[in-house]
PDB file of C-alpha atoms and ligand atoms in Angstrom:
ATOM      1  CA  UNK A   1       1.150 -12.685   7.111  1.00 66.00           C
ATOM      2  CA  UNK A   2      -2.777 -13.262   7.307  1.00 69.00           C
ATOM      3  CA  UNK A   3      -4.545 -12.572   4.753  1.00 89.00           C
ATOM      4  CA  UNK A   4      -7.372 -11.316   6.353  1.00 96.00           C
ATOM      5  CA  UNK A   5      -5.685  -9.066   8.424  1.00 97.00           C
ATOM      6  CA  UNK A   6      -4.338  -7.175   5.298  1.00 98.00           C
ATOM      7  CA  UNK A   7      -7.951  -7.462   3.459  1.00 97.00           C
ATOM      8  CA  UNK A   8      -9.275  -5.618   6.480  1.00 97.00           C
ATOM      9  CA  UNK A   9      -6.715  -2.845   6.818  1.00 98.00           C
ATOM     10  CA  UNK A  10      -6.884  -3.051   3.086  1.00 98.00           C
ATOM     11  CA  UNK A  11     -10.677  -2.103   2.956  1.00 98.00           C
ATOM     12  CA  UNK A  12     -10.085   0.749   5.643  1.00 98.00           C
ATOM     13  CA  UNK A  13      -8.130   2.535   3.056  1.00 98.00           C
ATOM     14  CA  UNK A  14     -10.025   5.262   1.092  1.00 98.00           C
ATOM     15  CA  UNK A  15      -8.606   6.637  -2.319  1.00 98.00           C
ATOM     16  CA  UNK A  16      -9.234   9.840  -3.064  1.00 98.00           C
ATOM     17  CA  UNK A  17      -9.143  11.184  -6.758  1.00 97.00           C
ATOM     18  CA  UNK A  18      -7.140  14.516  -7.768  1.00 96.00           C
ATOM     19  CA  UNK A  19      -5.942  15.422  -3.888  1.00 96.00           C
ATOM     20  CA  UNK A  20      -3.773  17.332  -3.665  1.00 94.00           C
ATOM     21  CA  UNK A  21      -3.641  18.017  -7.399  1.00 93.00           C
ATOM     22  CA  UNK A  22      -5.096  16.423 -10.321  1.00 95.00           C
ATOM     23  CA  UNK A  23      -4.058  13.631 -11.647  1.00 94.00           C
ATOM     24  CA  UNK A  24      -2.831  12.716  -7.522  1.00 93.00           C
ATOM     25  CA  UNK A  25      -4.598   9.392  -6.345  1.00 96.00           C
ATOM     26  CA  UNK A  26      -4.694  10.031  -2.789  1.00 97.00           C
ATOM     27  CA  UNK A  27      -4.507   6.969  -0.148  1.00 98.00           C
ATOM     28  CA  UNK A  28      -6.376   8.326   2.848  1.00 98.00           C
ATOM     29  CA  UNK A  29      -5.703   6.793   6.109  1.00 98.00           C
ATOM     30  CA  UNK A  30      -7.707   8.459   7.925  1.00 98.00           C
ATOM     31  CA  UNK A  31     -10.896   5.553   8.091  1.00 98.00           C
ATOM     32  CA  UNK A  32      -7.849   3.023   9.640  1.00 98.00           C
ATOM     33  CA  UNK A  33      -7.067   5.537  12.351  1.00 98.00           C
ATOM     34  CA  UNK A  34     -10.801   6.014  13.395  1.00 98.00           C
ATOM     35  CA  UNK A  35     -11.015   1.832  13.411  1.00 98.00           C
ATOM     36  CA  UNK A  36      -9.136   1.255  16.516  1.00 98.00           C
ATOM     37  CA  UNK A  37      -9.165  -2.515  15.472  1.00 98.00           C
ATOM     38  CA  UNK A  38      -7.812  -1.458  12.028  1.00 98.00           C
ATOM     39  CA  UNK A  39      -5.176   0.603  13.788  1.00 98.00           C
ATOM     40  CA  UNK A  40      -4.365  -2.042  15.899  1.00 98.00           C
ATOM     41  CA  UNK A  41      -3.699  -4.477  13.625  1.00 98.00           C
ATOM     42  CA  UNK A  42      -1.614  -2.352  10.990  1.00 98.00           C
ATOM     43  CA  UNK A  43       1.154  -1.623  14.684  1.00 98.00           C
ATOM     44  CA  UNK A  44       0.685  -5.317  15.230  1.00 98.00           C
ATOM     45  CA  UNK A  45       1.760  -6.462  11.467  1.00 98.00           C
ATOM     46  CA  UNK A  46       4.782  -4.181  11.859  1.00 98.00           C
ATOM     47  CA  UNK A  47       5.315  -4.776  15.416  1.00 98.00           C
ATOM     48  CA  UNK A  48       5.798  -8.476  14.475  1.00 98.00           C
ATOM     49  CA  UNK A  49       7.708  -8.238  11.856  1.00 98.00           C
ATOM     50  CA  UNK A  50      10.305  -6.189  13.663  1.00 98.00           C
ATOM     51  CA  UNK A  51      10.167  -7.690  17.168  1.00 98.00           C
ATOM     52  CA  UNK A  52      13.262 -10.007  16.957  1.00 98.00           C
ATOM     53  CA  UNK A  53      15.177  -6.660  15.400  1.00 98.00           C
ATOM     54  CA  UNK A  54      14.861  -4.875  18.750  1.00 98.00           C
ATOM     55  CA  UNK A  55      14.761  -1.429  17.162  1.00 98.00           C
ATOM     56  CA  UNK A  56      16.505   1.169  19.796  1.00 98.00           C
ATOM     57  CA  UNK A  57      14.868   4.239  17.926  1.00 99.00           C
ATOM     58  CA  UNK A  58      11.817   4.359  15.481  1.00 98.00           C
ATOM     59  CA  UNK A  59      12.031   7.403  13.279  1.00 99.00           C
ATOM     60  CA  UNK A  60       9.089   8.378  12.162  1.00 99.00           C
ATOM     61  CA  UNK A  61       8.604  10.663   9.451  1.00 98.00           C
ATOM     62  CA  UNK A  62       6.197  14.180   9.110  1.00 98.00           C
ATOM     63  CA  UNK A  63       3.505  13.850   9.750  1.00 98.00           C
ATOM     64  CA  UNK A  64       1.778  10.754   9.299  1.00 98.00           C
ATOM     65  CA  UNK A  65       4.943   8.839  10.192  1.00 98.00           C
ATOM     66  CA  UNK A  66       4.288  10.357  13.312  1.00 99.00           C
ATOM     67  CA  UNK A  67       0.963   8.438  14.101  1.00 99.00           C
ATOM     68  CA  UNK A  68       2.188   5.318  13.341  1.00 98.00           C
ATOM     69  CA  UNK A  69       5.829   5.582  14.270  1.00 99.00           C
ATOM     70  CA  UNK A  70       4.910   7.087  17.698  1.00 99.00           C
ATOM     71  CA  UNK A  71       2.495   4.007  18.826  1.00 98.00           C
ATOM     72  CA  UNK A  72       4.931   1.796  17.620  1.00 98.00           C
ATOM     73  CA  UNK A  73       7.802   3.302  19.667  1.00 98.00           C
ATOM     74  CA  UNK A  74       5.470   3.519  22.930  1.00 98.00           C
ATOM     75  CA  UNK A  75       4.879  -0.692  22.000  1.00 98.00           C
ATOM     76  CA  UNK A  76       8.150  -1.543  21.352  1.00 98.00           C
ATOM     77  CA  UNK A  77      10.076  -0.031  23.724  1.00 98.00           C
ATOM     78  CA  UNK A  78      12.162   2.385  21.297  1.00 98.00           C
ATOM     79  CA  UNK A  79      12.965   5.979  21.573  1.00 98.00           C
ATOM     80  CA  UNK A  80      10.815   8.407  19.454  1.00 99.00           C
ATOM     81  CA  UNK A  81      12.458  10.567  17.009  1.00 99.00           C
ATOM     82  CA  UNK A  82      10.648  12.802  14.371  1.00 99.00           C
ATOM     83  CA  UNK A  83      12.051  13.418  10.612  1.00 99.00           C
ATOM     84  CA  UNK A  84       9.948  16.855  10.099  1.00 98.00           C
ATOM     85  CA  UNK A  85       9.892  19.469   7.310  1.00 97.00           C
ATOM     86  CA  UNK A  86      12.589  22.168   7.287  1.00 98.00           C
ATOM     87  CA  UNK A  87      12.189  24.757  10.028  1.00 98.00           C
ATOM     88  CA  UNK A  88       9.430  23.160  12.407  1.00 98.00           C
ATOM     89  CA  UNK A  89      12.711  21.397  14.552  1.00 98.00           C
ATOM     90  CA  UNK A  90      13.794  24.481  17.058  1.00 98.00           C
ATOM     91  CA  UNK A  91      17.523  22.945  18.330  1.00 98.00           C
ATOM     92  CA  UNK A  92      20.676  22.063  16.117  1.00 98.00           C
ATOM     93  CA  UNK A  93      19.139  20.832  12.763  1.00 98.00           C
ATOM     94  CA  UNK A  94      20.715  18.287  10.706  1.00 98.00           C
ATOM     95  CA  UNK A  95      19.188  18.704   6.701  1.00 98.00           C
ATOM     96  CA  UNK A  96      18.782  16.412   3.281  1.00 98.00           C
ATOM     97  CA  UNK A  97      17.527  17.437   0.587  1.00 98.00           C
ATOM     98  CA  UNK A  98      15.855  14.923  -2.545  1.00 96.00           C
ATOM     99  CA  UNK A  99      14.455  15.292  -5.938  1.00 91.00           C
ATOM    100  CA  UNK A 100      10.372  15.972  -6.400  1.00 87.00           C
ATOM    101  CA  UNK A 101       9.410  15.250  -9.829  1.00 76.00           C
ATOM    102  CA  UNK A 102       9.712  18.693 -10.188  1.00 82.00           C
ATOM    103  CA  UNK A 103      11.648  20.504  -7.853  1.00 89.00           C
ATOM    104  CA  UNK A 104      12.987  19.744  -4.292  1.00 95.00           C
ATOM    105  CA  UNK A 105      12.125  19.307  -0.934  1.00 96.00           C
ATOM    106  CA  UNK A 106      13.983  18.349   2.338  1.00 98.00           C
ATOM    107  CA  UNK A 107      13.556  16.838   5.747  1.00 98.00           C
ATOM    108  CA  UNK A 108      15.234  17.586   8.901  1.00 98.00           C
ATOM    109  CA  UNK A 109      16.327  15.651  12.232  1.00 98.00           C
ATOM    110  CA  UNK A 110      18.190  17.136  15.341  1.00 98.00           C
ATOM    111  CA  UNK A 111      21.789  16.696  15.295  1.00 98.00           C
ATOM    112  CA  UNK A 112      21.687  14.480  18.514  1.00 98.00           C
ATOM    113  CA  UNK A 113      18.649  12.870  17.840  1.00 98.00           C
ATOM    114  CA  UNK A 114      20.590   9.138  17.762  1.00 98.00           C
ATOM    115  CA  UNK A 115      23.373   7.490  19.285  1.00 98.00           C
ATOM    116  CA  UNK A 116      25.919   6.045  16.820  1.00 98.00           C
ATOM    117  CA  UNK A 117      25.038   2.304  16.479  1.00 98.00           C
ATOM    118  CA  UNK A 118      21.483   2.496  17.746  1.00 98.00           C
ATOM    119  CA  UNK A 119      19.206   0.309  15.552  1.00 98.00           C
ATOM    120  CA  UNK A 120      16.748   2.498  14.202  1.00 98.00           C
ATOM    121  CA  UNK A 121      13.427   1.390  12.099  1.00 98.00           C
ATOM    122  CA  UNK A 122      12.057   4.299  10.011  1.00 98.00           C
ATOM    123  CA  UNK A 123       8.204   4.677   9.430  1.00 99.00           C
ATOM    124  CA  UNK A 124       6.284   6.168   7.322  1.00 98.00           C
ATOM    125  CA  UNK A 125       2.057   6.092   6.189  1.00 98.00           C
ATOM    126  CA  UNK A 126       3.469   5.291   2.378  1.00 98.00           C
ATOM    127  CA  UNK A 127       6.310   4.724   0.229  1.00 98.00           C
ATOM    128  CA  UNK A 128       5.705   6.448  -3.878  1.00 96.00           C
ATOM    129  CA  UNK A 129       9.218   7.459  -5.225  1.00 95.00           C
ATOM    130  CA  UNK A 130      11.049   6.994  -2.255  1.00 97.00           C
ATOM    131  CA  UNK A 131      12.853  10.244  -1.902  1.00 97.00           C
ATOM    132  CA  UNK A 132      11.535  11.020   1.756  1.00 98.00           C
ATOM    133  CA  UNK A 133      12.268   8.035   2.914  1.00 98.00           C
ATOM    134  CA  UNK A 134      15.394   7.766   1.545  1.00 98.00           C
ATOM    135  CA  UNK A 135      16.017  11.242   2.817  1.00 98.00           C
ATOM    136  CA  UNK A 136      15.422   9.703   6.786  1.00 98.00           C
ATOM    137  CA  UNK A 137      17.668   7.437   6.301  1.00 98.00           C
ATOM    138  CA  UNK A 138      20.303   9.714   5.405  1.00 98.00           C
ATOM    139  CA  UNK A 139      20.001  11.728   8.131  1.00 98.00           C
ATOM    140  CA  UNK A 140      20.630   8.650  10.367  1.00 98.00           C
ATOM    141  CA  UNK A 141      23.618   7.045   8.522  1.00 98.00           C
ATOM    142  CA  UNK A 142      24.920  10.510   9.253  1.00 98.00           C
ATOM    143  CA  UNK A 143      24.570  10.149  12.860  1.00 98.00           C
ATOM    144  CA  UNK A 144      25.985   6.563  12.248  1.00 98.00           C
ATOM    145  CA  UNK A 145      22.762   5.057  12.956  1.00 98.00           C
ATOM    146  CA  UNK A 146      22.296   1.430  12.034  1.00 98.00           C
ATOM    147  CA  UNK A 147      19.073   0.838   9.696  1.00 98.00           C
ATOM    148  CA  UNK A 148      17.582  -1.764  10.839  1.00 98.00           C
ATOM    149  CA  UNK A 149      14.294  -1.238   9.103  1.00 98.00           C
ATOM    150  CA  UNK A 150      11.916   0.744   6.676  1.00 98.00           C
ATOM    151  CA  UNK A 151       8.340  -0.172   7.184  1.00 98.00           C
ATOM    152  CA  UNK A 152       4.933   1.594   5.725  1.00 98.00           C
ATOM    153  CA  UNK A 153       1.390   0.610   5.507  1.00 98.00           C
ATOM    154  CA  UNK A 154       1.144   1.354   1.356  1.00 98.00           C
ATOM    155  CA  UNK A 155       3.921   1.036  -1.020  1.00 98.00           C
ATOM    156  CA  UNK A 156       3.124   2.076  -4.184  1.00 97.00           C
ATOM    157  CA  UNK A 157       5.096  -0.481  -6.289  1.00 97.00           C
ATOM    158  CA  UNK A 158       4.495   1.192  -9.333  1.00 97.00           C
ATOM    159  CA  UNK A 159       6.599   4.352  -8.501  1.00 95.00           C
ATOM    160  CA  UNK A 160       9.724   1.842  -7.571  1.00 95.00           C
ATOM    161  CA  UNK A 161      10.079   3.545  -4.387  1.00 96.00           C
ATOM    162  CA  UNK A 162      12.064   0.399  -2.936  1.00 96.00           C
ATOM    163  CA  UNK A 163      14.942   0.990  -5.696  1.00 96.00           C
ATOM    164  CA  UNK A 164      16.186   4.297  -4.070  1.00 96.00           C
ATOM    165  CA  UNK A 165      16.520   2.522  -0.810  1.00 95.00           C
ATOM    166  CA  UNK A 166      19.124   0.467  -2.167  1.00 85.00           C
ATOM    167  CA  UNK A 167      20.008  -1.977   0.152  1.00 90.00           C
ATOM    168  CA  UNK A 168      16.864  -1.112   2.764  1.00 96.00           C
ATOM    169  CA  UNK A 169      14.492  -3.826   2.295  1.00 94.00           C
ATOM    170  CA  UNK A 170      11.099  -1.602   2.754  1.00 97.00           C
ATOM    171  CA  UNK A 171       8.186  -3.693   4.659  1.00 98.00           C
ATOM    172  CA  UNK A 172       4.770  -2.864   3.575  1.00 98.00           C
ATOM    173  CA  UNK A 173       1.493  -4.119   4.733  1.00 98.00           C
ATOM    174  CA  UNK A 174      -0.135  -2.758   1.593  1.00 98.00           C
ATOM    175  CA  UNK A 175       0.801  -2.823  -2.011  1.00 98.00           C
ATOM    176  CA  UNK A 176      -1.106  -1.222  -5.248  1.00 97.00           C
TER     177      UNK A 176
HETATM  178  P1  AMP B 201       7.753   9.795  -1.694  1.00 92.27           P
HETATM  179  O1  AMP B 201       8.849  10.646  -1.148  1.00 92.27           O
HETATM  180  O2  AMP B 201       7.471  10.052  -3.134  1.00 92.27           O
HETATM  181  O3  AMP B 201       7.974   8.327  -1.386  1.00 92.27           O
HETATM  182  O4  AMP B 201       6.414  10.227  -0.953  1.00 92.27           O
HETATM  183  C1  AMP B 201       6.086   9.738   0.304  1.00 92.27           C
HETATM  184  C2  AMP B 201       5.415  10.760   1.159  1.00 92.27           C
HETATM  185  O5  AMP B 201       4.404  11.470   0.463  1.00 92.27           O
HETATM  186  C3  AMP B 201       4.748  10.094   2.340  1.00 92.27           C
HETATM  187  O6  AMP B 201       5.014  10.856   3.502  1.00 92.27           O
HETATM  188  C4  AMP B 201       3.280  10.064   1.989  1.00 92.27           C
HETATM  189  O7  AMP B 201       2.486  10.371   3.107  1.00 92.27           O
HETATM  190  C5  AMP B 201       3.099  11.108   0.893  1.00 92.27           C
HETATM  191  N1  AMP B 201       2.399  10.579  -0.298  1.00 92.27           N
HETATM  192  C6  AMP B 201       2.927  10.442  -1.548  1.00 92.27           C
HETATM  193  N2  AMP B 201       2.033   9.981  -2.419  1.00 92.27           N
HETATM  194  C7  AMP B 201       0.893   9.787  -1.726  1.00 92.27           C
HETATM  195  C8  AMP B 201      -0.423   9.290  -2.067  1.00 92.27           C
HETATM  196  N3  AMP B 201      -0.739   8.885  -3.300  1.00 92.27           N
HETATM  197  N4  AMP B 201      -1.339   9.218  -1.079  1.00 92.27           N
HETATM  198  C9  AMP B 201      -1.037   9.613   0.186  1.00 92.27           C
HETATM  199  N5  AMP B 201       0.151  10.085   0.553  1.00 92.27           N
HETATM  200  C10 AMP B 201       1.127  10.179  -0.373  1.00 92.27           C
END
């Protein structure tokens, strides 16, 4: 992968101290969206990395999963389908629930969102503990999904976030 590419999309990155809460180093994404060359390049990275896979779906999950997972899906050809926050999904609702550091919180899919053995790559902005992503791709293995894929623009490889998705290799464009 070029290194330039990542030092660019690397420097449209803006961290933002105690949001939400303190203590919360925020990655804001929102100076690679208004670059449309940044934005371009993060699809491309992932778009390339996943273009022999074929992906039939791209899940992408609420709600920045959505801005990335959506463009990619229009690129590559795949079916869009959105991982949301409970109650925002108004037809048959499939749910999974994982552990906050303190306290839970769950994401939700439609119950006939995939076909069993389509290839689906979940998205995501950014990867801490791993719990919502891990949550997405439980809601495909139950639709008997095949994971093809779990790629975000920022892992944050001190929270281990890759562990929990034992046996999904995560692809990131950006580590800290
Ligand atoms: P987790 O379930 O802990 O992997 O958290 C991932 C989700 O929370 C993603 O949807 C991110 O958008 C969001 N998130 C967690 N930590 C941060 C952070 N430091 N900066 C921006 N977004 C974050």
């Amino acid at each position: 992968m070029s290194d330039e590419r990542i030092d660019r999309i690397r420097s449209l990155i803006r961290d933002v101290p105690d949001f939400p809460k303190p203590g919360i180093l925020f990655k804001d994404i929102t100076p690679l969206l208004a670059s449309h060359e940044g934005f371009v390049t993060c699809l491309d990275l992932i778009q390339e990395r996943y273009a022999s896979v074929r992906p039939d779906v791209i899940v992408g999950i609420e709600s920045r999963g959505f801005i990335f997972g959506a463009a990619l899906a229009a690129r590559m050809a795949a079916s869009f389908v959105p991982a949301r926050k409970p109650g925002k999904l108004p037809a048959d609702t499939d749910r999974v629930e994982y552990e906050l550091e303190y306290g839970k919180d769950s994401v939700e899919m439609h119950r006939d969102a995939i076909a069993p053995g389509a290839k689906v790559l979940v998205v995501d902005d950014l990867i801490a503990t791993g719990g919502t992503a891990w949550a997405a791709c439980e809601l495909v293995r139950r639709q008997k999904g095949e994971i093809v894929g779990a790629a975000f623009v920022i892992e944050l490889t001190f929270l281990d976030g890759r562990r929990k998705l034992d046996g999904i290799e995560p692809f990131s464009l950006l580590r800290y």
